[in-house]
PDB file of C-alpha atoms in Angstrom:
ATOM      1  CA  UNK A   1       0.000   0.000   0.000  1.00 77.00           C
ATOM      2  CA  UNK A   2       1.160   3.517  -0.787  1.00 83.00           C
ATOM      3  CA  UNK A   3      -0.939   4.864   2.090  1.00 92.00           C
ATOM      4  CA  UNK A   4      -1.920   8.518   1.747  1.00 95.00           C
ATOM      5  CA  UNK A   5      -0.329  10.355  -1.157  1.00 95.00           C
ATOM      6  CA  UNK A   6      -0.371  14.083  -1.872  1.00 96.00           C
ATOM      7  CA  UNK A   7       0.628  16.137  -4.880  1.00 96.00           C
ATOM      8  CA  UNK A   8       2.317  18.482  -5.446  1.00 96.00           C
ATOM      9  CA  UNK A   9       4.960  18.605  -2.701  1.00 94.00           C
ATOM     10  CA  UNK A  10       5.664  22.284  -3.222  1.00 95.00           C
ATOM     11  CA  UNK A  11       3.864  25.078  -5.026  1.00 96.00           C
ATOM     12  CA  UNK A  12       4.164  28.829  -5.330  1.00 97.00           C
ATOM     13  CA  UNK A  13       1.042  30.751  -6.334  1.00 96.00           C
ATOM     14  CA  UNK A  14       0.393  34.366  -7.105  1.00 97.00           C
ATOM     15  CA  UNK A  15      -2.424  36.180  -5.312  1.00 97.00           C
ATOM     16  CA  UNK A  16      -5.734  35.427  -7.010  1.00 96.00           C
ATOM     17  CA  UNK A  17      -4.612  32.229  -8.729  1.00 97.00           C
ATOM     18  CA  UNK A  18      -6.402  28.942  -8.213  1.00 96.00           C
ATOM     19  CA  UNK A  19      -5.154  25.433  -7.690  1.00 96.00           C
ATOM     20  CA  UNK A  20      -6.168  21.989  -6.533  1.00 97.00           C
ATOM     21  CA  UNK A  21      -4.219  19.980  -3.990  1.00 98.00           C
ATOM     22  CA  UNK A  22      -4.576  16.292  -4.678  1.00 98.00           C
ATOM     23  CA  UNK A  23      -4.961  13.602  -2.039  1.00 98.00           C
ATOM     24  CA  UNK A  24      -5.478   9.897  -2.523  1.00 97.00           C
ATOM     25  CA  UNK A  25      -5.496   6.852  -0.256  1.00 97.00           C
ATOM     26  CA  UNK A  26      -5.440   3.169  -1.148  1.00 96.00           C
ATOM     27  CA  UNK A  27      -6.480   1.758   2.217  1.00 95.00           C
ATOM     28  CA  UNK A  28     -10.238   1.855   1.539  1.00 94.00           C
ATOM     29  CA  UNK A  29     -10.713   4.311   4.382  1.00 95.00           C
ATOM     30  CA  UNK A  30     -14.072   5.998   4.704  1.00 93.00           C
ATOM     31  CA  UNK A  31     -12.979   9.129   6.544  1.00 94.00           C
ATOM     32  CA  UNK A  32     -10.684  11.720   4.995  1.00 95.00           C
ATOM     33  CA  UNK A  33      -9.447  15.054   6.304  1.00 95.00           C
ATOM     34  CA  UNK A  34      -7.627  18.195   5.212  1.00 97.00           C
ATOM     35  CA  UNK A  35      -5.508  20.105   7.741  1.00 95.00           C
ATOM     36  CA  UNK A  36      -3.306  23.136   7.498  1.00 96.00           C
ATOM     37  CA  UNK A  37      -0.231  23.559   9.654  1.00 92.00           C
ATOM     38  CA  UNK A  38       1.022  27.019  10.459  1.00 90.00           C
ATOM     39  CA  UNK A  39       4.252  27.550  12.417  1.00 81.00           C
ATOM     40  CA  UNK A  40       3.735  27.162  16.155  1.00 76.00           C
ATOM     41  CA  UNK A  41      -0.007  26.661  15.724  1.00 80.00           C
ATOM     42  CA  UNK A  42      -0.482  22.934  15.449  1.00 83.00           C
ATOM     43  CA  UNK A  43      -2.913  21.601  12.881  1.00 90.00           C
ATOM     44  CA  UNK A  44      -6.273  23.108  12.038  1.00 92.00           C
ATOM     45  CA  UNK A  45      -9.019  21.131  10.311  1.00 92.00           C
ATOM     46  CA  UNK A  46     -10.202  22.639   7.022  1.00 95.00           C
ATOM     47  CA  UNK A  47     -12.703  20.075   5.708  1.00 95.00           C
ATOM     48  CA  UNK A  48     -13.496  16.451   6.260  1.00 93.00           C
ATOM     49  CA  UNK A  49     -15.487  13.673   4.630  1.00 94.00           C
ATOM     50  CA  UNK A  50     -17.069  10.561   6.085  1.00 91.00           C
ATOM     51  CA  UNK A  51     -17.636   8.893   2.737  1.00 92.00           C
ATOM     52  CA  UNK A  52     -18.027   9.436  -0.985  1.00 94.00           C
ATOM     53  CA  UNK A  53     -20.429  12.282  -1.673  1.00 94.00           C
ATOM     54  CA  UNK A  54     -20.362  13.584   1.929  1.00 94.00           C
ATOM     55  CA  UNK A  55     -18.237  16.522   3.043  1.00 95.00           C
ATOM     56  CA  UNK A  56     -18.393  19.002   5.886  1.00 92.00           C
ATOM     57  CA  UNK A  57     -16.584  22.077   7.148  1.00 93.00           C
ATOM     58  CA  UNK A  58     -13.936  22.017   9.806  1.00 90.00           C
ATOM     59  CA  UNK A  59     -12.544  24.893  11.855  1.00 88.00           C
ATOM     60  CA  UNK A  60     -11.059  27.006   9.035  1.00 94.00           C
ATOM     61  CA  UNK A  61     -12.976  26.336   5.769  1.00 96.00           C
ATOM     62  CA  UNK A  62     -13.059  29.865   4.323  1.00 96.00           C
ATOM     63  CA  UNK A  63     -11.292  30.144   0.983  1.00 96.00           C
ATOM     64  CA  UNK A  64     -11.362  26.391   0.321  1.00 97.00           C
ATOM     65  CA  UNK A  65     -13.629  23.828  -1.286  1.00 97.00           C
ATOM     66  CA  UNK A  66     -13.591  20.056  -1.418  1.00 97.00           C
ATOM     67  CA  UNK A  67     -15.312  17.212  -3.191  1.00 96.00           C
ATOM     68  CA  UNK A  68     -15.401  13.467  -2.606  1.00 97.00           C
ATOM     69  CA  UNK A  69     -16.600  11.670  -5.694  1.00 96.00           C
ATOM     70  CA  UNK A  70     -14.761   8.426  -4.868  1.00 96.00           C
ATOM     71  CA  UNK A  71     -13.602   6.698  -1.693  1.00 96.00           C
ATOM     72  CA  UNK A  72      -9.976   7.086  -2.751  1.00 97.00           C
ATOM     73  CA  UNK A  73      -9.720  10.771  -3.652  1.00 97.00           C
ATOM     74  CA  UNK A  74     -10.289  13.964  -1.673  1.00 98.00           C
ATOM     75  CA  UNK A  75      -9.015  17.052  -3.543  1.00 98.00           C
ATOM     76  CA  UNK A  76      -8.815  20.478  -1.912  1.00 98.00           C
ATOM     77  CA  UNK A  77      -9.516  23.498  -4.100  1.00 97.00           C
ATOM     78  CA  UNK A  78      -8.235  27.031  -3.525  1.00 95.00           C
ATOM     79  CA  UNK A  79     -10.184  29.420  -5.730  1.00 89.00           C
ATOM     80  CA  UNK A  80      -8.574  32.812  -5.122  1.00 94.00           C
ATOM     81  CA  UNK A  81      -5.274  32.360  -3.380  1.00 95.00           C
ATOM     82  CA  UNK A  82      -4.380  34.834  -0.643  1.00 96.00           C
ATOM     83  CA  UNK A  83      -1.140  35.252   1.348  1.00 95.00           C
ATOM     84  CA  UNK A  84      -2.997  34.015   4.442  1.00 95.00           C
ATOM     85  CA  UNK A  85      -3.230  30.611   2.765  1.00 96.00           C
ATOM     86  CA  UNK A  86       0.533  30.193   2.820  1.00 96.00           C
ATOM     87  CA  UNK A  87       0.891  27.031   4.884  1.00 96.00           C
ATOM     88  CA  UNK A  88       1.670  23.350   4.836  1.00 95.00           C
ATOM     89  CA  UNK A  89      -1.359  21.244   3.973  1.00 97.00           C
ATOM     90  CA  UNK A  90      -1.826  17.691   5.179  1.00 96.00           C
ATOM     91  CA  UNK A  91      -4.352  15.163   4.060  1.00 96.00           C
ATOM     92  CA  UNK A  92      -5.259  12.304   6.383  1.00 95.00           C
ATOM     93  CA  UNK A  93      -7.502   9.272   6.324  1.00 95.00           C
ATOM     94  CA  UNK A  94      -9.124   7.044   8.877  1.00 92.00           C
ATOM     95  CA  UNK A  95     -10.752   3.659   8.400  1.00 90.00           C
ATOM     96  CA  UNK A  96     -14.117   4.409  10.002  1.00 82.00           C
ATOM     97  CA  UNK A  97     -15.744   5.525  13.246  1.00 77.00           C
ATOM     98  CA  UNK A  98     -14.493   2.477  15.159  1.00 76.00           C
ATOM     99  CA  UNK A  99     -10.814   3.115  14.507  1.00 77.00           C
ATOM    100  CA  UNK A 100      -9.284   6.256  15.976  1.00 77.00           C
ATOM    101  CA  UNK A 101      -5.959   6.385  14.180  1.00 84.00           C
ATOM    102  CA  UNK A 102      -5.526   8.869  11.346  1.00 90.00           C
ATOM    103  CA  UNK A 103      -2.886   8.269   8.685  1.00 92.00           C
ATOM    104  CA  UNK A 104      -1.228  11.343   7.230  1.00 93.00           C
ATOM    105  CA  UNK A 105       0.209  12.151   3.845  1.00 94.00           C
ATOM    106  CA  UNK A 106       3.627  13.821   3.428  1.00 92.00           C
ATOM    107  CA  UNK A 107       2.155  17.302   2.967  1.00 94.00           C
ATOM    108  CA  UNK A 108       2.085  20.084   0.378  1.00 96.00           C
ATOM    109  CA  UNK A 109       4.007  23.278   1.108  1.00 95.00           C
ATOM    110  CA  UNK A 110       2.141  26.188  -0.467  1.00 96.00           C
ATOM    111  CA  UNK A 111       3.408  29.757  -0.713  1.00 96.00           C
ATOM    112  CA  UNK A 112       1.177  32.563  -1.964  1.00 96.00           C
ATOM    113  CA  UNK A 113       3.011  35.707  -3.071  1.00 94.00           C
TER     114      UNK A 113
ATOM    115  CA  UNK B   1     -15.020  22.684  23.495  1.00 79.00           C
ATOM    116  CA  UNK B   2     -12.071  20.359  23.309  1.00 85.00           C
ATOM    117  CA  UNK B   3      -8.530  21.601  23.693  1.00 90.00           C
ATOM    118  CA  UNK B   4      -5.008  20.302  24.129  1.00 94.00           C
ATOM    119  CA  UNK B   5      -2.241  22.202  25.868  1.00 95.00           C
ATOM    120  CA  UNK B   6       1.334  21.133  25.352  1.00 94.00           C
ATOM    121  CA  UNK B   7       4.533  22.192  26.984  1.00 87.00           C
ATOM    122  CA  UNK B   8       6.128  25.066  25.114  1.00 82.00           C
ATOM    123  CA  UNK B   9       9.273  24.298  23.205  1.00 85.00           C
ATOM    124  CA  UNK B  10      11.796  24.097  21.906  1.00 94.00           C
ATOM    125  CA  UNK B  11      13.353  21.402  24.052  1.00 96.00           C
ATOM    126  CA  UNK B  12      17.065  20.695  23.656  1.00 97.00           C
ATOM    127  CA  UNK B  13      18.625  17.635  25.280  1.00 97.00           C
ATOM    128  CA  UNK B  14      21.845  15.716  25.138  1.00 97.00           C
ATOM    129  CA  UNK B  15      21.838  12.130  23.935  1.00 97.00           C
ATOM    130  CA  UNK B  16      20.768   9.632  26.621  1.00 97.00           C
ATOM    131  CA  UNK B  17      18.960  12.293  28.659  1.00 97.00           C
ATOM    132  CA  UNK B  18      15.470  11.727  30.071  1.00 97.00           C
ATOM    133  CA  UNK B  19      12.606  13.308  28.176  1.00 97.00           C
ATOM    134  CA  UNK B  20       9.254  14.561  29.411  1.00 97.00           C
ATOM    135  CA  UNK B  21       6.830  16.544  27.278  1.00 97.00           C
ATOM    136  CA  UNK B  22       3.751  17.607  29.202  1.00 97.00           C
ATOM    137  CA  UNK B  23       0.274  17.428  27.732  1.00 97.00           C
ATOM    138  CA  UNK B  24      -3.050  18.255  29.351  1.00 97.00           C
ATOM    139  CA  UNK B  25      -6.468  18.235  27.782  1.00 95.00           C
ATOM    140  CA  UNK B  26     -10.051  19.413  28.064  1.00 93.00           C
ATOM    141  CA  UNK B  27     -12.795  17.297  26.540  1.00 88.00           C
ATOM    142  CA  UNK B  28     -16.543  16.951  26.744  1.00 79.00           C
ATOM    143  CA  UNK B  29     -16.630  13.159  26.805  1.00 77.00           C
ATOM    144  CA  UNK B  30     -14.187  10.293  27.169  1.00 81.00           C
ATOM    145  CA  UNK B  31     -11.528  10.951  24.568  1.00 88.00           C
ATOM    146  CA  UNK B  32      -8.849   8.804  23.080  1.00 90.00           C
ATOM    147  CA  UNK B  33      -5.401  10.354  23.378  1.00 94.00           C
ATOM    148  CA  UNK B  34      -2.513  10.275  20.948  1.00 95.00           C
ATOM    149  CA  UNK B  35       1.049  11.339  20.455  1.00 97.00           C
ATOM    150  CA  UNK B  36       2.086  12.007  16.886  1.00 96.00           C
ATOM    151  CA  UNK B  37       5.646  12.648  15.721  1.00 96.00           C
ATOM    152  CA  UNK B  38       6.717  14.714  12.723  1.00 92.00           C
ATOM    153  CA  UNK B  39      10.258  14.265  11.461  1.00 93.00           C
ATOM    154  CA  UNK B  40      11.747  17.090   9.392  1.00 87.00           C
ATOM    155  CA  UNK B  41      10.095  17.410   5.996  1.00 83.00           C
ATOM    156  CA  UNK B  42       7.606  14.620   6.626  1.00 85.00           C
ATOM    157  CA  UNK B  43       3.982  14.139   7.584  1.00 87.00           C
ATOM    158  CA  UNK B  44       2.740  13.128  11.006  1.00 91.00           C
ATOM    159  CA  UNK B  45       3.108   9.552  12.206  1.00 92.00           C
ATOM    160  CA  UNK B  46       1.274   7.994  15.098  1.00 93.00           C
ATOM    161  CA  UNK B  47       3.733   7.333  17.922  1.00 97.00           C
ATOM    162  CA  UNK B  48       1.420   5.904  20.551  1.00 96.00           C
ATOM    163  CA  UNK B  49      -2.134   6.064  21.805  1.00 95.00           C
ATOM    164  CA  UNK B  50      -4.378   5.286  24.768  1.00 95.00           C
ATOM    165  CA  UNK B  51      -8.128   4.869  24.603  1.00 90.00           C
ATOM    166  CA  UNK B  52      -9.218   4.804  28.243  1.00 90.00           C
ATOM    167  CA  UNK B  53      -8.175   5.951  31.684  1.00 93.00           C
ATOM    168  CA  UNK B  54      -5.006   4.352  33.116  1.00 95.00           C
ATOM    169  CA  UNK B  55      -4.039   2.889  29.753  1.00 96.00           C
ATOM    170  CA  UNK B  56      -0.355   3.194  28.925  1.00 97.00           C
ATOM    171  CA  UNK B  57       0.655   3.650  25.318  1.00 97.00           C
ATOM    172  CA  UNK B  58       4.198   2.739  24.346  1.00 97.00           C
ATOM    173  CA  UNK B  59       6.326   2.568  21.218  1.00 97.00           C
ATOM    174  CA  UNK B  60      10.034   2.934  20.350  1.00 95.00           C
ATOM    175  CA  UNK B  61      10.926   3.492  24.015  1.00 97.00           C
ATOM    176  CA  UNK B  62       8.355   6.276  24.434  1.00 98.00           C
ATOM    177  CA  UNK B  63       5.539   5.953  26.957  1.00 98.00           C
ATOM    178  CA  UNK B  64       2.494   7.954  28.006  1.00 98.00           C
ATOM    179  CA  UNK B  65      -0.201   7.141  30.572  1.00 98.00           C
ATOM    180  CA  UNK B  66      -3.802   8.343  30.288  1.00 97.00           C
ATOM    181  CA  UNK B  67      -4.497  10.097  33.593  1.00 96.00           C
ATOM    182  CA  UNK B  68      -8.149  11.032  33.829  1.00 93.00           C
ATOM    183  CA  UNK B  69      -7.860  12.545  37.321  1.00 94.00           C
ATOM    184  CA  UNK B  70      -5.277  15.074  36.138  1.00 95.00           C
ATOM    185  CA  UNK B  71      -6.490  15.173  32.483  1.00 95.00           C
ATOM    186  CA  UNK B  72      -2.937  14.540  31.357  1.00 97.00           C
ATOM    187  CA  UNK B  73      -1.039  12.388  28.870  1.00 98.00           C
ATOM    188  CA  UNK B  74       2.638  13.245  29.346  1.00 98.00           C
ATOM    189  CA  UNK B  75       5.171  11.758  26.942  1.00 98.00           C
ATOM    190  CA  UNK B  76       8.337  10.226  28.416  1.00 98.00           C
ATOM    191  CA  UNK B  77      11.445   8.466  27.227  1.00 98.00           C
ATOM    192  CA  UNK B  78      14.237   7.260  29.434  1.00 97.00           C
ATOM    193  CA  UNK B  79      17.136   7.813  27.058  1.00 96.00           C
ATOM    194  CA  UNK B  80      16.742   9.944  23.945  1.00 97.00           C
ATOM    195  CA  UNK B  81      18.756   9.555  20.762  1.00 97.00           C
ATOM    196  CA  UNK B  82      19.727  12.039  18.069  1.00 97.00           C
ATOM    197  CA  UNK B  83      17.237  10.289  15.784  1.00 96.00           C
ATOM    198  CA  UNK B  84      14.397  11.319  18.136  1.00 97.00           C
ATOM    199  CA  UNK B  85      14.795  14.943  17.041  1.00 97.00           C
ATOM    200  CA  UNK B  86      11.383  15.907  15.705  1.00 96.00           C
ATOM    201  CA  UNK B  87       8.184  17.797  16.515  1.00 94.00           C
ATOM    202  CA  UNK B  88       5.829  15.979  18.874  1.00 96.00           C
ATOM    203  CA  UNK B  89       2.078  16.619  18.887  1.00 95.00           C
ATOM    204  CA  UNK B  90      -0.386  15.619  21.541  1.00 96.00           C
ATOM    205  CA  UNK B  91      -3.923  15.095  20.236  1.00 94.00           C
ATOM    206  CA  UNK B  92      -7.329  13.895  21.319  1.00 91.00           C
ATOM    207  CA  UNK B  93     -10.303  12.353  19.572  1.00 86.00           C
ATOM    208  CA  UNK B  94     -13.586  12.878  21.350  1.00 76.00           C
ATOM    209  CA  UNK B  95     -16.459  10.650  20.216  1.00 66.00           C
ATOM    210  CA  UNK B  96     -18.905  12.783  22.179  1.00 60.00           C
ATOM    211  CA  UNK B  97     -18.074  15.930  20.223  1.00 57.00           C
ATOM    212  CA  UNK B  98     -21.279  15.693  18.237  1.00 54.00           C
ATOM    213  CA  UNK B  99     -21.031  16.701  14.624  1.00 50.00           C
ATOM    214  CA  UNK B 100     -17.237  16.774  14.638  1.00 50.00           C
ATOM    215  CA  UNK B 101     -17.202  13.126  13.601  1.00 55.00           C
ATOM    216  CA  UNK B 102     -14.175  12.173  15.610  1.00 68.00           C
ATOM    217  CA  UNK B 103     -11.837  14.885  14.398  1.00 79.00           C
ATOM    218  CA  UNK B 104      -8.469  15.199  16.078  1.00 86.00           C
ATOM    219  CA  UNK B 105      -7.776  18.227  18.235  1.00 88.00           C
ATOM    220  CA  UNK B 106      -4.043  18.951  18.282  1.00 91.00           C
ATOM    221  CA  UNK B 107      -1.743  20.744  20.608  1.00 93.00           C
ATOM    222  CA  UNK B 108       0.657  23.274  19.089  1.00 91.00           C
ATOM    223  CA  UNK B 109       3.565  20.846  18.966  1.00 93.00           C
ATOM    224  CA  UNK B 110       6.877  20.680  20.794  1.00 95.00           C
ATOM    225  CA  UNK B 111      10.150  20.753  18.904  1.00 94.00           C
ATOM    226  CA  UNK B 112      12.726  18.377  20.375  1.00 97.00           C
ATOM    227  CA  UNK B 113      16.380  18.606  19.409  1.00 97.00           C
ATOM    228  CA  UNK B 114      18.785  15.976  20.688  1.00 97.00           C
ATOM    229  CA  UNK B 115      22.478  16.758  20.475  1.00 96.00           C
ATOM    230  CA  UNK B 116      25.209  14.087  20.350  1.00 95.00           C
TER     231      UNK B 116
END
């Protein structure tokens, strides 16, 4: 198993540009999550999904959108990039409600200039 | 709401020193508790966990005991190595947090540097 994979690893955007961060998992996990990690601030939940076709907002959803058309994929969309979205983004997955452990991808480092 | 408070870093130790990273929590229900580790340039990896009071999680020489009376889950290791240098996150998952669907609440992380 590859686990949780994320692309790209690094990206620089200009203000106002759009992009999609890709996340995929091959563990047949139902739950998937997007976090952002800012220096000294821990991880904040952006969006999550409990299954294909079901998504919901986390703590910091503004400026982002997600979709979950398949169990495997959970892309994160930034429509109008702003400097405040400069961060490291982590995708994670979890088997289901009976298993607590979340498995994390390697992250995408995004800079908005 | 739920929250996790971790000891402020950074922490710098010499090899073979004893490590403690304090973690306390606030939760509405009966949470599961976790320590995650993030090595430089990588994602988070689960280090250990405990799902009920008095449980002890352990892995790679690290230990943490779920103390409900003090709402704590302190991470300890008897003899650290240079390879333990990383950021350590305490986290909780609270099944009673309603619509949060078992999200993880993280502490801010503690940077550990171990010198030879």
